[in-house]
Tab-separated table of C-alpha atoms in Angstrom:
chain	number	residue	atom	x	y	z
A	1	MET	CA	3.773	-19.522	26.928
A	2	GLN	CA	5.613	-17.227	24.671
A	3	THR	CA	6.290	-13.955	25.376
A	4	SER	CA	7.771	-10.594	24.090
A	5	ASP	CA	7.226	-6.886	24.513
A	6	VAL	CA	4.890	-6.455	21.524
A	7	VAL	CA	2.567	-9.201	19.073
A	8	VAL	CA	2.268	-8.258	16.151
A	9	VAL	CA	-1.029	-10.114	14.637
A	10	GLY	CA	-0.198	-10.014	10.507
A	11	ALA	CA	3.003	-10.422	8.457
A	12	GLY	CA	2.170	-8.559	4.921
A	13	LEU	CA	3.704	-5.583	4.139
A	14	LEU	CA	1.862	-3.109	6.741
A	15	GLY	CA	2.671	-5.582	9.871
A	16	SER	CA	6.207	-6.590	8.772
A	17	ALA	CA	6.989	-3.102	8.127
A	18	VAL	CA	6.176	-2.393	11.798
A	19	ALA	CA	7.627	-5.124	12.911
A	20	TYR	CA	10.675	-4.459	11.542
A	21	GLY	CA	10.766	-0.932	12.704
A	22	LEU	CA	9.923	-1.918	16.204
A	23	ALA	CA	12.771	-4.617	16.446
A	24	ARG	CA	15.377	-1.495	14.969
A	25	GLN	CA	13.477	0.395	18.540
A	26	GLY	CA	15.469	-2.303	19.911
A	27	VAL	CA	12.353	-4.518	21.258
A	28	SER	CA	11.491	-8.092	21.228
A	29	VAL	CA	9.041	-8.608	19.010
A	30	THR	CA	6.597	-11.755	18.036
A	31	LEU	CA	5.129	-11.237	14.151
A	32	LEU	CA	2.213	-13.955	13.571
A	33	ASP	CA	1.158	-14.518	9.993
A	34	GLU	CA	-1.818	-17.139	9.221
A	35	GLY	CA	-0.278	-17.038	5.526
A	36	ASP	CA	-0.477	-17.255	2.192
A	37	GLN	CA	-3.500	-18.796	1.977
A	38	VAL	CA	-5.484	-15.720	3.176
A	39	PHE	CA	-6.410	-12.301	1.050
A	40	ARG	CA	-3.027	-11.482	1.085
A	41	ALA	CA	-3.376	-7.993	-0.652
A	42	SER	CA	0.527	-7.684	-0.229
A	43	ARG	CA	0.747	-10.531	-3.137
A	44	GLY	CA	-0.996	-9.080	-5.681
A	45	ASN	CA	0.054	-4.830	-5.103
A	46	PHE	CA	1.039	-3.148	-8.060
A	47	GLY	CA	4.275	-2.278	-6.562
A	48	LEU	CA	3.515	1.760	-6.982
A	49	VAL	CA	5.445	4.154	-4.317
A	50	TRP	CA	2.930	7.107	-5.032
A	51	VAL	CA	1.570	10.618	-3.790
A	52	GLN	CA	0.011	12.432	-6.836
A	53	GLY	CA	-3.717	12.428	-6.943
A	54	LYS	CA	-3.580	11.268	-2.864
A	55	GLY	CA	-5.654	12.958	-0.446
A	56	VAL	CA	-8.213	14.731	-1.755
A	57	GLY	CA	-10.569	15.425	1.453
A	58	LYS	CA	-7.996	14.931	3.769
A	59	PRO	CA	-5.135	17.003	3.148
A	60	ASP	CA	-3.467	15.281	5.640
A	61	TYR	CA	-3.475	11.846	3.444
A	62	ALA	CA	-1.304	13.318	1.099
A	63	ARG	CA	1.820	15.277	3.548
A	64	TRP	CA	1.431	11.245	4.943
A	65	SER	CA	1.946	9.989	1.509
A	66	ARG	CA	4.508	12.496	0.537
A	67	GLY	CA	6.317	12.052	4.249
A	68	SER	CA	6.427	8.468	3.051
A	69	ALA	CA	8.295	9.225	0.022
A	70	ARG	CA	10.969	11.177	1.549
A	71	LEU	CA	11.695	8.105	3.412
A	72	TRP	CA	11.676	5.244	1.314
A	73	PRO	CA	15.218	5.596	0.239
A	74	GLN	CA	15.600	4.982	3.770
A	75	LEU	CA	13.567	2.098	4.182
A	76	ALA	CA	15.666	0.673	1.108
A	77	ALA	CA	19.263	1.592	2.637
A	78	ALA	CA	18.501	-0.059	5.386
A	79	LEU	CA	17.040	-3.487	3.627
A	80	LEU	CA	19.896	-3.113	1.864
A	81	GLU	CA	22.240	-3.180	4.481
A	82	ASP	CA	20.065	-5.912	6.582
A	83	THR	CA	19.767	-8.092	4.180
A	84	GLY	CA	21.579	-7.870	1.357
A	85	VAL	CA	18.321	-7.605	-0.901
A	86	ASP	CA	18.122	-4.320	-3.551
A	87	VAL	CA	14.632	-3.998	-3.244
A	88	CYS	CA	14.555	-2.010	-6.761
A	89	LEU	CA	13.391	1.598	-5.300
A	90	GLN	CA	12.785	3.789	-8.738
A	91	GLN	CA	11.840	7.827	-7.946
A	92	ARG	CA	12.028	9.243	-10.651
A	93	GLY	CA	8.603	10.289	-10.942
A	94	GLY	CA	5.404	8.842	-12.444
A	95	LEU	CA	2.355	9.830	-14.587
A	96	HIS	CA	-1.106	9.955	-14.555
A	97	LEU	CA	-2.354	9.033	-18.370
A	98	CYS	CA	-5.602	10.656	-19.658
A	99	LEU	CA	-7.702	9.778	-22.288
A	100	THR	CA	-10.230	12.420	-23.278
A	101	GLU	CA	-10.005	16.422	-22.254
A	102	SER	CA	-12.495	15.979	-19.684
A	103	GLU	CA	-10.546	13.690	-18.056
A	104	PHE	CA	-7.603	15.942	-18.153
A	105	LEU	CA	-9.637	18.758	-16.871
A	106	GLU	CA	-10.441	16.910	-13.827
A	107	ARG	CA	-7.483	15.560	-13.086
A	108	GLN	CA	-5.586	19.191	-13.446
A	109	ALA	CA	-8.389	20.721	-10.985
A	110	ARG	CA	-7.952	17.650	-8.285
A	111	LEU	CA	-4.394	17.904	-8.342
A	112	GLN	CA	-4.474	21.598	-7.843
A	113	ALA	CA	-6.561	21.655	-5.002
A	114	LEU	CA	-4.174	19.637	-3.874
A	115	GLN	CA	-1.527	21.819	-3.662
A	116	ASP	CA	-3.469	24.255	-2.761
A	117	ALA	CA	-4.303	22.526	0.563
A	118	VAL	CA	-1.021	20.765	0.845
A	119	GLY	CA	1.412	23.464	-0.280
A	120	ALA	CA	3.799	24.157	-2.686
A	121	ASP	CA	5.784	21.099	-1.688
A	122	TYR	CA	3.347	19.325	-4.093
A	123	PRO	CA	4.974	19.455	-7.166
A	124	PHE	CA	3.385	18.549	-10.371
A	125	GLU	CA	2.965	19.243	-14.497
A	126	MET	CA	0.021	18.837	-16.704
A	127	LEU	CA	1.612	17.416	-20.359
A	128	ASP	CA	-0.196	17.869	-23.601
A	129	LEU	CA	0.892	14.674	-25.808
A	130	GLU	CA	3.851	15.925	-27.371
A	131	ALA	CA	4.945	16.757	-23.665
A	132	ALA	CA	4.475	13.496	-22.505
A	133	ARG	CA	6.003	11.401	-25.104
A	134	THR	CA	9.411	12.918	-23.700
A	135	LEU	CA	8.769	10.525	-21.307
A	136	LEU	CA	6.813	7.708	-22.782
A	137	PRO	CA	7.380	7.917	-26.345
A	138	ALA	CA	4.913	4.517	-26.828
A	139	LEU	CA	1.709	6.858	-25.999
A	140	GLY	CA	-0.179	6.111	-28.597
A	141	PRO	CA	-1.769	8.795	-30.290
A	142	THR	CA	-5.597	8.749	-28.437
A	143	VAL	CA	-3.982	9.998	-24.760
A	144	PHE	CA	-5.226	13.450	-24.489
A	145	GLY	CA	-2.446	14.373	-21.979
A	146	ALA	CA	-1.279	13.542	-18.642
A	147	SER	CA	-0.013	14.509	-15.148
A	148	TYR	CA	3.518	13.999	-13.950
A	149	SER	CA	5.007	14.418	-10.535
A	150	PRO	CA	8.596	13.831	-9.596
A	151	MET	CA	7.320	12.386	-6.163
A	152	ASP	CA	6.110	9.057	-7.593
A	153	GLY	CA	8.097	5.912	-8.031
A	154	HIS	CA	7.701	2.242	-8.071
A	155	VAL	CA	9.265	-1.000	-6.118
A	156	ASN	CA	9.437	-4.494	-6.677
A	157	PRO	CA	6.861	-5.558	-3.978
A	158	LEU	CA	7.443	-9.181	-3.613
A	159	LYS	CA	11.631	-8.119	-2.810
A	160	LEU	CA	10.241	-5.636	-0.039
A	161	LEU	CA	7.611	-8.389	1.111
A	162	GLY	CA	10.563	-10.818	1.408
A	163	SER	CA	13.484	-8.672	2.641
A	164	LEU	CA	11.283	-7.410	4.830
A	165	HIS	CA	10.390	-10.929	6.455
A	166	GLN	CA	14.343	-11.444	6.291
A	167	ALA	CA	15.156	-8.452	8.061
A	168	CYS	CA	12.736	-9.088	11.184
A	169	ARG	CA	14.328	-12.014	11.227
A	170	GLN	CA	17.676	-10.894	11.349
A	171	ARG	CA	16.962	-8.475	13.904
A	172	GLY	CA	15.591	-11.201	16.222
A	173	VAL	CA	11.671	-11.384	15.062
A	174	ALA	CA	10.176	-14.816	15.979
A	175	ILE	CA	8.075	-14.979	12.929
A	176	HIS	CA	5.326	-17.842	13.270
A	177	THR	CA	3.326	-18.949	10.114
A	178	ARG	CA	0.348	-20.443	9.875
A	179	GLN	CA	-1.578	-18.823	12.923
A	180	HIS	CA	-4.950	-17.992	12.638
A	181	VAL	CA	-5.580	-15.704	15.694
A	182	THR	CA	-9.000	-15.815	17.735
A	183	THR	CA	-8.463	-14.453	20.569
A	184	VAL	CA	-6.829	-11.028	21.858
A	185	ALA	CA	-7.350	-10.296	25.130
A	186	LYS	CA	-5.783	-8.154	28.254
A	187	GLN	CA	-3.876	-10.730	31.006
A	188	GLY	CA	-2.132	-8.786	33.315
A	189	SER	CA	-0.519	-5.607	32.586
A	190	GLY	CA	-0.550	-6.659	29.465
A	191	PHE	CA	-2.326	-8.943	26.695
A	192	GLU	CA	-2.845	-12.701	25.488
A	193	VAL	CA	-2.801	-13.923	21.968
A	194	GLN	CA	-4.698	-17.169	20.890
A	195	ALA	CA	-4.139	-18.908	17.296
A	196	GLY	CA	-5.451	-22.531	18.275
A	197	THR	CA	-3.525	-24.208	21.041
A	198	GLN	CA	-0.363	-21.316	20.758
A	199	ARG	CA	-0.843	-18.302	23.452
A	200	TRP	CA	1.547	-15.746	23.084
A	201	GLN	CA	1.857	-12.738	25.743
A	202	ALA	CA	3.522	-9.528	25.559
A	203	GLY	CA	3.198	-5.795	26.887
A	204	ARG	CA	1.554	-4.274	23.626
A	205	VAL	CA	-0.234	-6.028	20.342
A	206	VAL	CA	-0.625	-4.408	17.224
A	207	LEU	CA	-3.666	-5.704	14.716
A	208	ALA	CA	-2.210	-5.269	11.015
A	209	ALA	CA	-4.235	-8.209	10.006
A	210	GLY	CA	-5.846	-6.319	6.719
A	211	LEU	CA	-9.559	-7.585	6.301
A	212	VAL	CA	-9.439	-9.704	9.538
A	213	ASN	CA	-8.864	-6.552	11.718
A	214	ARG	CA	-12.183	-5.978	11.085
A	215	THR	CA	-12.876	-8.736	12.969
A	216	LEU	CA	-10.151	-9.122	15.868
A	217	ALA	CA	-10.518	-5.221	16.570
A	218	PRO	CA	-13.867	-6.074	18.906
A	219	HIS	CA	-11.342	-7.402	21.190
A	220	ILE	CA	-9.530	-4.589	21.965
A	221	GLY	CA	-13.163	-2.249	22.301
A	222	LEU	CA	-12.494	-1.082	18.910
A	223	GLN	CA	-14.564	-1.124	15.489
A	224	VAL	CA	-12.683	-0.879	12.079
A	225	PRO	CA	-15.232	-1.371	9.551
A	226	VAL	CA	-12.637	-2.179	6.976
A	227	ALA	CA	-14.000	-3.830	3.066
A	228	PRO	CA	-12.038	-5.330	-0.088
A	229	ASN	CA	-12.205	-4.132	-3.256
A	230	ARG	CA	-10.907	-6.170	-5.687
A	231	GLY	CA	-8.252	-5.147	-8.401
A	232	GLU	CA	-6.737	-6.926	-11.329
A	233	VAL	CA	-3.465	-7.357	-13.012
A	234	LEU	CA	-1.719	-8.160	-16.396
A	235	ILE	CA	1.026	-9.475	-17.072
A	236	THR	CA	3.337	-9.490	-20.092
A	237	GLU	CA	6.277	-11.411	-21.154
A	238	ARG	CA	9.746	-10.476	-20.246
A	239	LEU	CA	11.047	-6.660	-22.709
A	240	PRO	CA	14.948	-5.236	-22.150
A	241	PRO	CA	14.388	-1.925	-20.526
A	242	VAL	CA	11.519	0.072	-23.040
A	243	LEU	CA	9.708	1.517	-19.985
A	244	SER	CA	11.475	5.039	-17.624
A	245	TYR	CA	8.531	5.763	-16.134
A	246	PRO	CA	5.897	3.801	-14.271
A	247	ASN	CA	2.239	5.280	-14.394
A	248	ASN	CA	-0.953	4.398	-13.495
A	249	LEU	CA	-1.595	2.150	-15.842
A	250	ILE	CA	1.271	0.634	-16.957
A	251	ARG	CA	4.647	0.291	-15.279
A	252	GLN	CA	7.803	-1.844	-16.389
A	253	THR	CA	9.332	-4.479	-13.391
A	254	ASP	CA	12.595	-4.722	-12.738
A	255	GLU	CA	12.674	-8.032	-14.170
A	256	GLY	CA	11.211	-7.110	-18.084
A	257	THR	CA	8.100	-7.875	-17.971
A	258	ILE	CA	5.185	-5.088	-18.097
A	259	GLN	CA	2.582	-5.299	-15.771
A	260	VAL	CA	-0.425	-3.680	-16.475
A	261	GLY	CA	-3.707	-3.387	-14.020
A	262	ASP	CA	-5.926	-0.199	-12.602
A	263	SER	CA	-9.390	-1.777	-11.748
A	264	MET	CA	-11.684	-0.771	-8.546
A	265	GLU	CA	-13.987	-3.460	-8.183
A	266	GLU	CA	-16.451	-4.349	-5.407
A	267	ALA	CA	-16.511	-8.394	-5.427
A	268	GLY	CA	-16.821	-9.052	-1.904
A	269	TYR	CA	-14.333	-11.214	-1.090
A	270	ASP	CA	-13.692	-13.127	-4.309
A	271	ASP	CA	-9.860	-12.683	-5.166
A	272	ASN	CA	-10.952	-14.500	-8.552
A	273	VAL	CA	-10.004	-12.954	-12.343
A	274	SER	CA	-12.964	-11.911	-14.533
A	275	THR	CA	-12.634	-11.885	-17.593
A	276	PRO	CA	-14.475	-9.235	-19.034
A	277	VAL	CA	-12.290	-6.835	-16.332
A	278	LEU	CA	-9.494	-8.235	-17.637
A	279	GLY	CA	-10.365	-7.188	-21.462
A	280	ASN	CA	-11.369	-3.623	-19.653
A	281	ILE	CA	-7.914	-3.558	-18.583
A	282	ALA	CA	-6.307	-5.071	-21.473
A	283	ALA	CA	-7.999	-2.708	-24.240
A	284	ARG	CA	-7.251	0.796	-22.533
A	285	ALA	CA	-3.787	-0.130	-22.011
A	286	VAL	CA	-3.229	-0.952	-25.589
A	287	ARG	CA	-5.100	2.413	-26.360
A	288	CYS	CA	-2.422	4.369	-23.942
A	289	MET	CA	0.037	2.193	-25.888
A	290	PRO	CA	-0.556	0.469	-28.656
A	291	ALA	CA	2.636	-1.613	-28.871
A	292	LEU	CA	1.453	-3.674	-25.871
A	293	GLY	CA	-1.067	-5.361	-28.588
A	294	GLU	CA	1.837	-7.269	-29.873
A	295	LEU	CA	2.928	-8.598	-26.026
A	296	ARG	CA	2.516	-12.097	-24.502
A	297	LEU	CA	0.787	-12.545	-21.434
A	298	VAL	CA	1.680	-14.589	-19.626
A	299	ARG	CA	0.016	-14.280	-16.408
A	300	SER	CA	-2.626	-12.469	-14.651
A	301	TRP	CA	-3.859	-12.698	-10.662
A	302	ALA	CA	-6.025	-10.168	-8.711
A	303	ALA	CA	-6.110	-9.497	-4.793
A	304	LEU	CA	-8.394	-7.552	-2.634
A	305	ARG	CA	-7.544	-3.990	-1.312
A	306	VAL	CA	-8.254	-3.133	2.146
A	307	MET	CA	-10.313	-0.294	1.929
A	308	THR	CA	-12.397	1.937	4.504
A	309	PRO	CA	-15.007	3.526	4.141
A	310	ASP	CA	-13.653	6.650	3.201
A	311	GLY	CA	-10.066	4.747	1.710
A	312	PHE	CA	-7.824	5.875	4.252
A	313	PRO	CA	-5.729	4.335	6.650
A	314	VAL	CA	-6.532	3.627	10.556
A	315	TYR	CA	-4.025	4.023	12.769
A	316	GLN	CA	-5.440	4.230	16.594
A	317	GLU	CA	-5.120	3.127	20.027
A	318	SER	CA	-7.614	1.406	22.076
A	319	ASP	CA	-9.297	4.055	24.626
A	320	SER	CA	-10.267	1.095	27.170
A	321	LEU	CA	-7.140	-0.709	26.769
A	322	PRO	CA	-4.014	0.851	25.975
A	323	GLY	CA	-1.327	-0.599	24.388
A	324	ALA	CA	-3.486	-2.016	21.851
A	325	PHE	CA	-3.576	-0.703	18.524
A	326	VAL	CA	-5.509	-1.279	15.166
A	327	ILE	CA	-3.590	-0.262	12.210
A	328	THR	CA	-5.004	-0.675	8.183
A	329	CYS	CA	-3.812	1.104	5.226
A	330	HIS	CA	-4.549	0.653	1.131
A	331	SER	CA	-1.468	1.665	0.310
A	332	GLY	CA	1.449	-0.611	1.666
A	333	VAL	CA	3.969	0.094	-0.872
A	334	THR	CA	3.500	3.686	-0.671
A	335	LEU	CA	3.213	3.802	3.126
A	336	ALA	CA	6.070	0.806	4.334
A	337	ALA	CA	8.275	3.738	5.314
A	338	GLN	CA	6.420	6.110	7.297
A	339	HIS	CA	4.936	2.870	8.965
A	340	ALA	CA	8.817	0.994	9.766
A	341	LEU	CA	10.423	4.304	10.634
A	342	THR	CA	7.866	7.108	11.921
A	343	LEU	CA	4.632	5.164	13.065
A	344	ALA	CA	6.698	2.015	14.640
A	345	PRO	CA	8.446	4.369	17.317
A	346	TRP	CA	5.046	5.323	18.501
A	347	LEU	CA	4.309	2.162	18.835
A	348	ALA	CA	6.658	1.007	20.798
A	349	GLY	CA	5.501	3.338	23.566
A	350	GLY	CA	6.894	7.092	21.685
A	351	ASP	CA	5.039	10.205	21.322
A	352	ARG	CA	2.485	9.858	18.583
A	353	PRO	CA	3.396	11.455	15.072
A	354	ALA	CA	1.299	14.706	14.950
A	355	GLY	CA	0.706	13.861	10.981
A	356	ILE	CA	-1.611	10.662	11.511
A	357	ASP	CA	-3.914	13.161	14.034
A	358	GLY	CA	-7.024	12.555	11.613
A	359	PHE	CA	-6.765	8.396	10.913
A	360	GLY	CA	-8.553	7.887	14.047
A	361	VAL	CA	-12.014	5.359	14.288
A	362	ASN	CA	-14.179	7.967	15.599
A	363	ARG	CA	-14.392	9.557	12.336
A	364	PHE	CA	-16.229	6.746	11.061
A	365	CYS	CA	-19.140	6.971	13.909
A	366	SER	CA	-21.516	8.971	11.445
A	367	THR	CA	-22.542	8.427	8.617
A	368	ARG	CA	-21.913	10.087	5.598
A	369	PRO	CA	-20.969	10.096	2.386
A	370	THR	CA	-17.392	8.548	1.630
A	371	GLU	CA	-14.798	10.743	-0.923
A	372	GLY	CA	-15.448	8.679	-4.267
A	373	PRO	CA	-12.833	6.464	-6.008
A	374	LEU	CA	-9.449	7.180	-5.087
A	375	ASP	CA	-6.153	6.399	-7.098
A	376	ALA	CA	-5.964	2.585	-5.992
A	377	HIS	CA	-1.750	1.894	-5.877
């Protein structure tokens, strides 16, 4: 029987960021990873650190995302110091492209409502095509305009995940791979987690297992109605730096490839690519930036987002089993800094952050319509 202060179930971006943050608190941590054969959103995401547009209907989410973007330089610096890995954080700002006047006006109303709710510390500008081209000269003539916010940016998500795992190991986190957790149970003054014939004991347990939280959360007396939402991505050949700012559809990675995406599909637990969807993504991208039509595509993939009914995170301690937590979100890159630097101290036994009071599971007790499509990243 292996023991530690905290067992974290799930080693994607969410679980890894939390485990890293816990280790920085000086507690001993066991991190259980089922492996890459599962639906791992962390290896398929777009890599944006994105704030603008998030939080309609829940200003706390806009503030939580804004706070994470502010903390991101601290997280990037800590990972560089601990591992020597540069996760290639860039925070010059980002654009959301609008192809029609109606899209533009709807975007303006969305962002203005958020700014009115959050306060002046939510900067954005609405740019016509001429102004948007000063930031992205390659925009095509059929783009109507764009919203711009200096709050936004992007990172290399694979370097982020790898550096989090490396930093966890260097700070003493015991990472166990290929562990399919089947049972979480109260044991004495703590908890026992079982995967096959392996068992771990800890004073606290954190369920950060993505879509698997749906089946594990009842073990600690909670119901978390997460469901998959599929997104697909196209990758081009490598180019010299040509895009200085990311946008909601297109970004250039630090390695030179152009990444194109933005689908949101109700496809169940199917993470295969769909040719019609990829065709629509490519067509919209070429309409936005016609020069993309001359590039060679080198690969594509799909991944499943972890979505709650309203699209917002869950951060919940069990009422019936204190010391057991379930956490989930669909913005593991954007919120990584909050999870490592703000959430982890609470999970280690500190005060609950005031900014997460609206992210409990009780909001799902009554049936109500969802907010509608969220910004995917």
